[in-house]
Coordinates of C-alpha atoms and ligand atoms in Angstrom, one line a residue:
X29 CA 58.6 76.6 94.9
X30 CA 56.5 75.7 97.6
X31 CA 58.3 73.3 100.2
X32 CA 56.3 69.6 100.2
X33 CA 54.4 69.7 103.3
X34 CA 55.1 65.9 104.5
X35 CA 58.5 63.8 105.5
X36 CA 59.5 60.0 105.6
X37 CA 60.1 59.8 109.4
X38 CA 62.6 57.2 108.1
X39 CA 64.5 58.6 105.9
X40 CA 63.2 62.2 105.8
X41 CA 62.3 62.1 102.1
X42 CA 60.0 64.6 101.3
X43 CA 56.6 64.5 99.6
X44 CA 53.7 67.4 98.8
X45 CA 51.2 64.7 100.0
X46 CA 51.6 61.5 102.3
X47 CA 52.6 58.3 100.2
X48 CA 51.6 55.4 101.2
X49 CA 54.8 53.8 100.7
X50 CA 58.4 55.8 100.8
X51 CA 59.9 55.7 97.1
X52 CA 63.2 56.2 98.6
X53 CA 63.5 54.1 101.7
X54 CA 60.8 51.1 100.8
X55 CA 59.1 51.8 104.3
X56 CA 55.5 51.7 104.6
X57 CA 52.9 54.3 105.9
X58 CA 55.5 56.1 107.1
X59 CA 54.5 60.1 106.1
X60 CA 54.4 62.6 108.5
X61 CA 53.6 66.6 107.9
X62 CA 56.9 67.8 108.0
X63 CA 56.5 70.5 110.8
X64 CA 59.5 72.6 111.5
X65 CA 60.9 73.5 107.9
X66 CA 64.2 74.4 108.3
X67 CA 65.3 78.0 108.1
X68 CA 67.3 79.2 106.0
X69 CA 69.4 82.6 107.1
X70 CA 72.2 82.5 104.7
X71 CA 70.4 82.1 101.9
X72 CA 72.2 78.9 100.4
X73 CA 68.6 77.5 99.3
X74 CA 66.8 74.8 101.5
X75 CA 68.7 71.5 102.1
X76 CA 66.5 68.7 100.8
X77 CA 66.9 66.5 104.7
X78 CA 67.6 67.6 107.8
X79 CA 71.2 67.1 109.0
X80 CA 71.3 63.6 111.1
X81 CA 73.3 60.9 112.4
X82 CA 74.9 58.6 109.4
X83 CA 74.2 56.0 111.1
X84 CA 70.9 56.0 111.6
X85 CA 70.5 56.6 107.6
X86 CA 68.9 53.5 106.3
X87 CA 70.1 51.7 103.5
X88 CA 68.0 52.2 100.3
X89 CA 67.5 49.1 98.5
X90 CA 68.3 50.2 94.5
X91 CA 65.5 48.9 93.0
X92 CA 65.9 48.1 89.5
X93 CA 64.1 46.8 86.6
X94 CA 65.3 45.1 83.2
X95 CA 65.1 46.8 80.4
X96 CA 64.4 43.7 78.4
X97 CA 67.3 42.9 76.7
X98 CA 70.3 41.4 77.7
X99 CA 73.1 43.3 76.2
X100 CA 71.4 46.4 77.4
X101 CA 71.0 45.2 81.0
X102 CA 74.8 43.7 81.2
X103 CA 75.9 47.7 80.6
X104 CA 73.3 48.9 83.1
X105 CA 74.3 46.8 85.9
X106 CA 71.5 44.5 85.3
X107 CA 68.9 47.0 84.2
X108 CA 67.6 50.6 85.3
X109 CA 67.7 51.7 88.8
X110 CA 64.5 54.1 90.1
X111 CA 65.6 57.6 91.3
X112 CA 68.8 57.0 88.5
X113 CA 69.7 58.6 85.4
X114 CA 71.6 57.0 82.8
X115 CA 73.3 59.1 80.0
X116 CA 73.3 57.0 76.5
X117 CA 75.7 58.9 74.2
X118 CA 76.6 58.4 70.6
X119 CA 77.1 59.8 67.0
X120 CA 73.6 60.7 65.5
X121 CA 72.0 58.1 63.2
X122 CA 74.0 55.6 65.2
X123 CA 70.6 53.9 66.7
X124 CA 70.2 55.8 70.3
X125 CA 66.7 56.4 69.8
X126 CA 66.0 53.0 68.3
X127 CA 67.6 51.3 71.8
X128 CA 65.9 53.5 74.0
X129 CA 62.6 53.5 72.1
X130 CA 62.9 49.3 72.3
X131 CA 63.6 49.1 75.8
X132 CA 61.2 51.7 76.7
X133 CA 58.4 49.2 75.2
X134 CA 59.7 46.1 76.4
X135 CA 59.7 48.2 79.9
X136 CA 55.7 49.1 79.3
X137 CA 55.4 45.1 77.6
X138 CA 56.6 44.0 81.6
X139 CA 54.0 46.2 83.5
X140 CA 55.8 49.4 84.0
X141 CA 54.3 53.2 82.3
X142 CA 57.3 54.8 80.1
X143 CA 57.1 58.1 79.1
X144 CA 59.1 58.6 75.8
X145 CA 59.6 62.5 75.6
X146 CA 61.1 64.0 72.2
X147 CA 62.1 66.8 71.2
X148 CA 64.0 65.6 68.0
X149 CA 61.0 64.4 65.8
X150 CA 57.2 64.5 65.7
X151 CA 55.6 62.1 67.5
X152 CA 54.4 60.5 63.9
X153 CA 57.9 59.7 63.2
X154 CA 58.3 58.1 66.6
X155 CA 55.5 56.1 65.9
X156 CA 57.1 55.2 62.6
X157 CA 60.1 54.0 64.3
X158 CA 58.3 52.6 66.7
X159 CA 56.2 50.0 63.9
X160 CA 59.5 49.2 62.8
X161 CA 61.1 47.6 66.1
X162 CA 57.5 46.1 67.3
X163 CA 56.4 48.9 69.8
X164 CA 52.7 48.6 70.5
X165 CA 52.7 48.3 73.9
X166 CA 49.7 51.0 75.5
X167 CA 51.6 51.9 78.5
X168 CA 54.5 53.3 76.1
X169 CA 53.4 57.0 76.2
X170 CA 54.8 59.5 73.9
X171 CA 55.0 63.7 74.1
X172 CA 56.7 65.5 72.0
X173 CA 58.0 69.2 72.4
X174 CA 61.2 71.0 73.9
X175 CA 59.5 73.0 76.6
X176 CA 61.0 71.2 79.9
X177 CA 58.4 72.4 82.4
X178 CA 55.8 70.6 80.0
X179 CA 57.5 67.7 80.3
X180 CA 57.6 67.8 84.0
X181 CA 53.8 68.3 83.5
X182 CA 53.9 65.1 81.6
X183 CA 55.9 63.2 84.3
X184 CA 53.8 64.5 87.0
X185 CA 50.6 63.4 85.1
X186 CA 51.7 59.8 84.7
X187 CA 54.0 58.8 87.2
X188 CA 56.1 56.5 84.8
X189 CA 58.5 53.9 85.9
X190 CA 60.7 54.9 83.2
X191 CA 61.3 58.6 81.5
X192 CA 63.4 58.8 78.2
X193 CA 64.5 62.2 76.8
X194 CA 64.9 62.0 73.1
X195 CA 67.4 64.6 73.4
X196 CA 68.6 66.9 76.3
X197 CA 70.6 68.8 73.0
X198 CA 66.6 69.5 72.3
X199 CA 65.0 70.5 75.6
X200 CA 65.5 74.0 77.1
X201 CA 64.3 76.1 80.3
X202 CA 62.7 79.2 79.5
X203 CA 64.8 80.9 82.4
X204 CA 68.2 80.2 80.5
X205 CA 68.0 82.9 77.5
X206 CA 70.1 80.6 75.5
X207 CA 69.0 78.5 73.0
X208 CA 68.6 74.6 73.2
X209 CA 71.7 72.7 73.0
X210 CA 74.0 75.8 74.5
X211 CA 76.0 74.4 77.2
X212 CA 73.9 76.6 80.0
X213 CA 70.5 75.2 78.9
X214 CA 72.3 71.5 78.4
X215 CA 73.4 71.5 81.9
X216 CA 70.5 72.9 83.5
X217 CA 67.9 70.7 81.7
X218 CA 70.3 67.8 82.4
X219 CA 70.5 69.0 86.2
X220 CA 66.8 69.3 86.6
X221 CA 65.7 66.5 85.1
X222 CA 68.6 64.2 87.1
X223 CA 67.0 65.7 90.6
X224 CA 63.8 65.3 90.1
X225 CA 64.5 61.5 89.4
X226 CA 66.3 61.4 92.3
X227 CA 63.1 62.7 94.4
X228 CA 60.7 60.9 92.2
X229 CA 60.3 57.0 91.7
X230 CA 61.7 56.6 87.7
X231 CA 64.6 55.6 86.2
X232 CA 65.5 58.3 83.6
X233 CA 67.5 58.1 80.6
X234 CA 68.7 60.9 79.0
X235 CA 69.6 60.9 75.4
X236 CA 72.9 62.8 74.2
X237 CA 74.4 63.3 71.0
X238 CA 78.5 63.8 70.5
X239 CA 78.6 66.7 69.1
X240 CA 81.0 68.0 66.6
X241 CA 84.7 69.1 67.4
X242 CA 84.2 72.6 68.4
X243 CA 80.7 72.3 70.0
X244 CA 80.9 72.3 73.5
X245 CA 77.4 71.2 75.2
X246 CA 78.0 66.8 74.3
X247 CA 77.2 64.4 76.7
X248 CA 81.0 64.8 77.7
X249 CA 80.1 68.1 79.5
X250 CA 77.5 65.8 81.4
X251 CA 79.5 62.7 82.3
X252 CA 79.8 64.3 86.3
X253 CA 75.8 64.8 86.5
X254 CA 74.1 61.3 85.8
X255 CA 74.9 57.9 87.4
X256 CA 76.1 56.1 84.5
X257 CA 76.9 56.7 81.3
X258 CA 76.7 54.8 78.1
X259 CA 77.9 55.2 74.4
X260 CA 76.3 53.6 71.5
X261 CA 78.9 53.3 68.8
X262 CA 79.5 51.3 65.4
X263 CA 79.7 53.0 62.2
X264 CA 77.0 53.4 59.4
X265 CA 78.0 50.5 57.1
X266 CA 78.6 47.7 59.6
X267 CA 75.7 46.0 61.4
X268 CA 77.1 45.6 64.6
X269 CA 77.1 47.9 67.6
X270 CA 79.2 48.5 70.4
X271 CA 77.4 49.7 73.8
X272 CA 79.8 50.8 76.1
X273 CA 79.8 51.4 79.8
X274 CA 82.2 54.3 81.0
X275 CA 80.5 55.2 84.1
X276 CA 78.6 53.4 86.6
X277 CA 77.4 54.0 90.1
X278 CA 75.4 50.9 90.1
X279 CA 77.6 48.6 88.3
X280 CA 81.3 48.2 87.0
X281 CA 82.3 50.0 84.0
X282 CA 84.0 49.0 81.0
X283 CA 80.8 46.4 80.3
X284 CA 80.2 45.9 76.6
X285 CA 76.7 45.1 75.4
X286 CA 76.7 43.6 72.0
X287 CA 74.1 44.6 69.2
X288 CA 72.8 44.0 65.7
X289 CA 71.4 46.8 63.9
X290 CA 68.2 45.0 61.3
X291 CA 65.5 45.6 59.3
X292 CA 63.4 45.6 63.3
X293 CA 65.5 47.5 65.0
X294 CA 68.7 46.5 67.4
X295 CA 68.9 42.7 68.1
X296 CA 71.4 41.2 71.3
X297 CA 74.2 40.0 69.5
X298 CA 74.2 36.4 71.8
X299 CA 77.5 35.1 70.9
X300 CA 79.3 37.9 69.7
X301 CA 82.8 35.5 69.0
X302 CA 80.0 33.5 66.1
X303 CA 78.7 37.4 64.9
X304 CA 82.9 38.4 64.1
X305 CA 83.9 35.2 62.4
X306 CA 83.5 34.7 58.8
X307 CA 81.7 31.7 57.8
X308 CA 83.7 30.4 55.7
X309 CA 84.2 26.0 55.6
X310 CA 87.1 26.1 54.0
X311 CA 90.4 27.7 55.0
X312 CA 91.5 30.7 52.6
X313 CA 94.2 32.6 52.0
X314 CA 95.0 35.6 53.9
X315 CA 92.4 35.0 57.4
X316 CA 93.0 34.9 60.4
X317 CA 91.7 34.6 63.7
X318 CA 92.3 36.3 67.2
X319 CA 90.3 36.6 70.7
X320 CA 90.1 40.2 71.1
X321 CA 89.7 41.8 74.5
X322 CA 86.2 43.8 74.0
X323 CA 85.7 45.9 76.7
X324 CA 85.4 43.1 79.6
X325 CA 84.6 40.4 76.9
X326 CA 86.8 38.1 75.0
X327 CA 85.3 38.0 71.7
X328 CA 87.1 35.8 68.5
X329 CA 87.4 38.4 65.0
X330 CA 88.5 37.5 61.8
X331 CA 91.3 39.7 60.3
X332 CA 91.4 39.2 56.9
X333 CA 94.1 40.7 54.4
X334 CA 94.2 41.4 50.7
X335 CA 97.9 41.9 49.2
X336 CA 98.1 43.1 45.2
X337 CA 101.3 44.3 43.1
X338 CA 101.2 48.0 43.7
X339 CA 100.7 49.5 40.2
X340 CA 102.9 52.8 40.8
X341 CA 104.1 55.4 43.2
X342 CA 103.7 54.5 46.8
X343 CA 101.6 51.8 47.4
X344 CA 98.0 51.6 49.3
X345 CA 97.6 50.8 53.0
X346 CA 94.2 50.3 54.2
X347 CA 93.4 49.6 57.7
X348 CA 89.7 48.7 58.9
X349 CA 89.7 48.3 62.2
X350 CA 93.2 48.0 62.9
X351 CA 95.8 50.8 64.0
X352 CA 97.0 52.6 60.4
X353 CA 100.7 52.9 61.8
X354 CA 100.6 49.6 63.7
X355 CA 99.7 48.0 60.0
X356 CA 103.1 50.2 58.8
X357 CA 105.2 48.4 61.3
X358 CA 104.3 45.4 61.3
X359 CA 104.6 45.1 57.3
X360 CA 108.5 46.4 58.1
X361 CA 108.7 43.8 60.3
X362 CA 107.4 40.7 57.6
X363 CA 110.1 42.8 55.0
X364 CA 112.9 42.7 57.4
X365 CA 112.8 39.6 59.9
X366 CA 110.6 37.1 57.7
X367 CA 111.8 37.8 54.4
X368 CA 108.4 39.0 52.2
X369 CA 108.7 41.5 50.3
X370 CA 105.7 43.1 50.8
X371 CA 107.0 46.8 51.0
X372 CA 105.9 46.8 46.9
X373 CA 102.6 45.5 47.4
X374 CA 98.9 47.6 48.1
X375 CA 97.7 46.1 51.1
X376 CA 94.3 46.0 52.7
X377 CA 93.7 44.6 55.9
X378 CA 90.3 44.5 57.9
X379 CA 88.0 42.6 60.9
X380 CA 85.5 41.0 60.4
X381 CA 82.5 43.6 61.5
X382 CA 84.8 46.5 61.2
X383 CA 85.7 45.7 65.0
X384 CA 88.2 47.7 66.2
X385 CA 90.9 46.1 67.6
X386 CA 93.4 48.5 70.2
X387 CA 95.4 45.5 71.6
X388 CA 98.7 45.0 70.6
X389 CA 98.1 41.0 71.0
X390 CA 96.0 41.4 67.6
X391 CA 99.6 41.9 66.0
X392 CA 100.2 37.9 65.6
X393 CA 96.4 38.1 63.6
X394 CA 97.3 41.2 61.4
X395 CA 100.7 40.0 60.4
X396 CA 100.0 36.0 59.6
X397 CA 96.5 37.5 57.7
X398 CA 99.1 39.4 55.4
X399 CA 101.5 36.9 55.1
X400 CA 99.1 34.6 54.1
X401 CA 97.5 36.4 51.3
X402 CA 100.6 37.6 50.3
X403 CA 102.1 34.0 50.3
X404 CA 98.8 32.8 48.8
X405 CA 98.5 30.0 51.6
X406 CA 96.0 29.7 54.1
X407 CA 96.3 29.6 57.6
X408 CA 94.6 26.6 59.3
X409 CA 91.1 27.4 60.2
X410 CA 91.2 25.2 63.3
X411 CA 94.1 27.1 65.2
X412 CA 94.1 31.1 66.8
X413 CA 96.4 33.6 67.7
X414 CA 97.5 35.8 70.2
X415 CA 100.7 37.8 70.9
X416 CA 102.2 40.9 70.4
X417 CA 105.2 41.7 67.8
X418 CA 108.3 43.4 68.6
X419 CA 110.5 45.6 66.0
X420 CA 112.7 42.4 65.9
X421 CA 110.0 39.7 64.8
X422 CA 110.0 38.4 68.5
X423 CA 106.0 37.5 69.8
X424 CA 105.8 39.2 73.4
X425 CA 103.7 38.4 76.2
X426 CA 100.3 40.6 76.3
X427 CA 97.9 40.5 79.1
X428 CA 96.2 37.7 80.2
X429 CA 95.5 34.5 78.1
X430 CA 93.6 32.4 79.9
X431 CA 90.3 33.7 78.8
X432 CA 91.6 33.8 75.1
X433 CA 92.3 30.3 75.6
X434 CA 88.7 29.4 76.8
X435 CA 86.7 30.8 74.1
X436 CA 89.4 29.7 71.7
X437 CA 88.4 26.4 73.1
X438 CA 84.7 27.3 73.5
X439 CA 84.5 28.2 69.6
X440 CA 86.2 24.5 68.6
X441 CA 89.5 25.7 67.9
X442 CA 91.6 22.7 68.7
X443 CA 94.6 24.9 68.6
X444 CA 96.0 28.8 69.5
X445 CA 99.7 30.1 69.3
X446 CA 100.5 32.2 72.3
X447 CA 103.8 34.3 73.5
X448 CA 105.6 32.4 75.0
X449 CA 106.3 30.8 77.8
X450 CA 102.0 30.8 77.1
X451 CA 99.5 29.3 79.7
X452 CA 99.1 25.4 80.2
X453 CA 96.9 23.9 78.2
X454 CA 93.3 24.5 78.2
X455 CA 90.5 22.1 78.3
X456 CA 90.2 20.7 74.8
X457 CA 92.8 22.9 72.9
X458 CA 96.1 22.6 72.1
X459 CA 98.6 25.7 73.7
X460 CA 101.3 26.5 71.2
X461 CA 103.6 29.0 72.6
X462 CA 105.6 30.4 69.8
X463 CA 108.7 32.9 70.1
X464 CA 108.8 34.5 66.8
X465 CA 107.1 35.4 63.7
X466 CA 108.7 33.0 61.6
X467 CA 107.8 30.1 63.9
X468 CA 104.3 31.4 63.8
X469 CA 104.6 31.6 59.7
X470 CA 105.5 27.6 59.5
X471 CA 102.0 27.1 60.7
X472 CA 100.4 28.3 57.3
X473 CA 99.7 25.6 54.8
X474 CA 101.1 24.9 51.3
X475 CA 99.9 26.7 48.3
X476 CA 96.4 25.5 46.8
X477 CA 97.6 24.1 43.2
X478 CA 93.8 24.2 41.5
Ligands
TYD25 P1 68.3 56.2 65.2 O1 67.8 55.4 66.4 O2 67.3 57.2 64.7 O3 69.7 56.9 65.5 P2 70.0 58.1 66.5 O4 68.9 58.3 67.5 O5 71.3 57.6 67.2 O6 70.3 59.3 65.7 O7 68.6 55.1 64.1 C1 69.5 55.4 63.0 C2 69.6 54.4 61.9 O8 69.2 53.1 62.2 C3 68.7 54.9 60.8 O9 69.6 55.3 59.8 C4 68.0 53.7 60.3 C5 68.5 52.6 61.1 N1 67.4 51.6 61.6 C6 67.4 50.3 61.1 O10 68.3 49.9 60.3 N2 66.5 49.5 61.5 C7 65.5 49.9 62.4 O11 64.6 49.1 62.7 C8 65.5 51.2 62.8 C9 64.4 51.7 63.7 C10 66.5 52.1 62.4
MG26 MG1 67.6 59.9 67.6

């Protein structure tokens, strides 16, 4: 590869020809030919800048840009930064291209020129997607192949603001004998393609599927590469889907951005506690409500429980969205420390949305959602719960409650049982602190005689 011929005198970015502005540094007019190339003796390969003091390195400024929704910007770090790349990972089918494909035309809808590069589908079928979700933005450019160096051709020709590959699993280097998706041409494409946003002026997202147990080359084997990294998940029958951050240079990690899946493609879920609650007026039997820690979030789901006179053998346990085992247990613990005799009965137990709930402080929900329907009296709609159950019925402190108790509150909850000794009382909401999970069970109300 020829060496670019001109320098930033700032920064010493280099350039093949002299920018008017410096994409990394900001500074203006500030190309010079880049004289003395350094030598290179050992062989190690040219280093991109010259060795110099650290502190005379000025500070870029990350320049970032939304990607036009919300829930997608909240995971970013409050959208994508130029010279970055961003690794969105998920099960296929799971909507990655759609989010990607939506944000890339809200990106080109603001001003900017996205290059959507696929080597998945034709570029009909993108279109097809793309009449779905509303994409008809001009600036939304689309090139479809697996050849890398053609896409580089692509991003050369353009000079987008933001690249997508649709999916590195599809892209290969003709240099790497192996075929696309092997781990070597996975790596290398994904290694290319993050330097030469680095050097260049776009954000780029790279598109990754998890691949099967057994497979090697996932996004997993990428995580170290890329700035941040992402995961779309949710399963086929629910709506909803979780975008989670698990790595982030720009931004903290552990952000959850919120979606809808519809008939137009994925929608912000805006207040995610209304999306997981059941509408219901009317209190029934066997609900309950809990705030659930979700990811950073605090976010109110209905568990809701079915109990039914197991006909023979061993009866059913089905768990949706709650721990399997955690379900076993905590049925032990209604049999032996409150008294229902439930070890007989099938029981099914779900959220609201399928959410998966991994705190223990969901326990109170599971356990008072059984007891109800198995007791056939509902549990007040107006109060929620919190707290984790020990073997011996005791409810045990679990992480913070304040914030459960806010959007408790926030959601017009006038009351929420808590371990105690439980925070003071929130704004607005009564602060029950309850000790065990017969205390909790004289909450529920008396049997409907219809
Ligand atoms: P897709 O983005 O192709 O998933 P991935 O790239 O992760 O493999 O989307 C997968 C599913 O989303 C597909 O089964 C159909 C559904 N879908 C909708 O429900 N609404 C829409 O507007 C779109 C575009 C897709
Ligand atoms: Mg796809």
């Amino acid at each position: 590869m020829p060496r670019p011929s001109f320098a930033c005198v700032h920064c010493g970015h280099s350039a093949p020809k002299r920018l008017g502005r410096c994409p990394a540094c900001g500074e203006w007019n500030c190309f010079e030919p880049d004289a003395a190339p350094p030598s290179d003796p050992a062989g190690w390969g040219v280093a991109r800048e010259r060795a110099r003091p650290l502190a005379e390195v000025p500070q870029s400024a990350e320049e970032r840009f939304s990607s036009g929704s919300l829930e997608l910007d909240r995971v970013l770090g409050g959208g994508f930064v130029r010279g970055s790349a961003v690794l969105v990972g998920g099960d296929p089918g799971v909507g990655k291209s759609t989010l990607l494909l939506q944000a890339a035309n809200r990106v080109a809808e603001a001003g900017g020129t996205v290059l959507y590069l696929t080597g998945e589908e034709s570029a009909a079928q993108v279109a097809m997607r793309g009449r779905r979700v509303g994409a008809r933005s001009p600036r939304l450019l689309v090139a479809t192949g697996t050849s890398l160096p053609g896409f580089a051709a692509e991003v050369a020709a353009h000079g987008p603001d933001l690249v997508v590959v649709d999916s590195i699993q599809t892209v290969a280097v003709p240099e790497v004998p192996s075929i696309p998706g092997s781990l070597a041409q996975v790596r290398e494409c994904a290694a290319r393609l993050t330097a030469a946003a680095k050097t260049g002026r776009h954000a780029l997202a790279l598109i990754g599927h998890v691949t099967k147990e057994g497979s090697v080359a996932g996004p997993r084997t990428l995580e170290h590469l890329v700035d941040a990294v992402l995961y779309l998940e949710g399963d086929r029958v629910q709506d909803y889907r979780l975008l989670r951050g698990v790595k982030n240079r720009f931004g903290s990690t552990g952000e959850v951005g919120i979606f809808e899946m519809t008939a137009g493609g994925l929608a912000d879920v805006g207040n995610p506690s209304r999306y997981f609650l059941s509408r219901t007026a009317n209190a029934l039997p066997g609900v309950a409500v809990t705030p659930a820690l979700v990811g950073t979030r605090t976010i109110l789901v209905d568990v809701q429980a079915l109990t039914a006179r197991s006909g023979f053998g061993t009866p059913a346990r089905r768990a949706t969205g709650v721990d399997a085992t955690r379900l076993a247990v905590l049925l032990a613990v209604l049999e032996k420390r409150a008294g229902l005799h439930v070890s007989g009965e099938d029981v099914f137990v779900a959220t609201a949305g399928g959410v998966r709930l991994e705190e223990p402080s969901a326990d109170l929900a599971v356990a008072l959602a059984v007891a109800s329907a198995f007791l056939d009296r509902p549990f007040p709609r107006d109060t929620a719960v919190a707290g984790e159950i020990g073997l011996g019925g005791e409810i045990r402190p679990c992480g913070p409650m304040e914030g459960r108790v806010e959007e408790a509150a926030r959601l017009g909850f006038r009351r929420i049982l808590v371990p105690a000794p439980g925070p003071r009382a929130g704004s607005g909401i009564e602060v029950v602190p309850v000790a065990t999970v017969d205390e909790a069970l004289e909450r529920l109300e008396p049997r409907r005689t219809e």
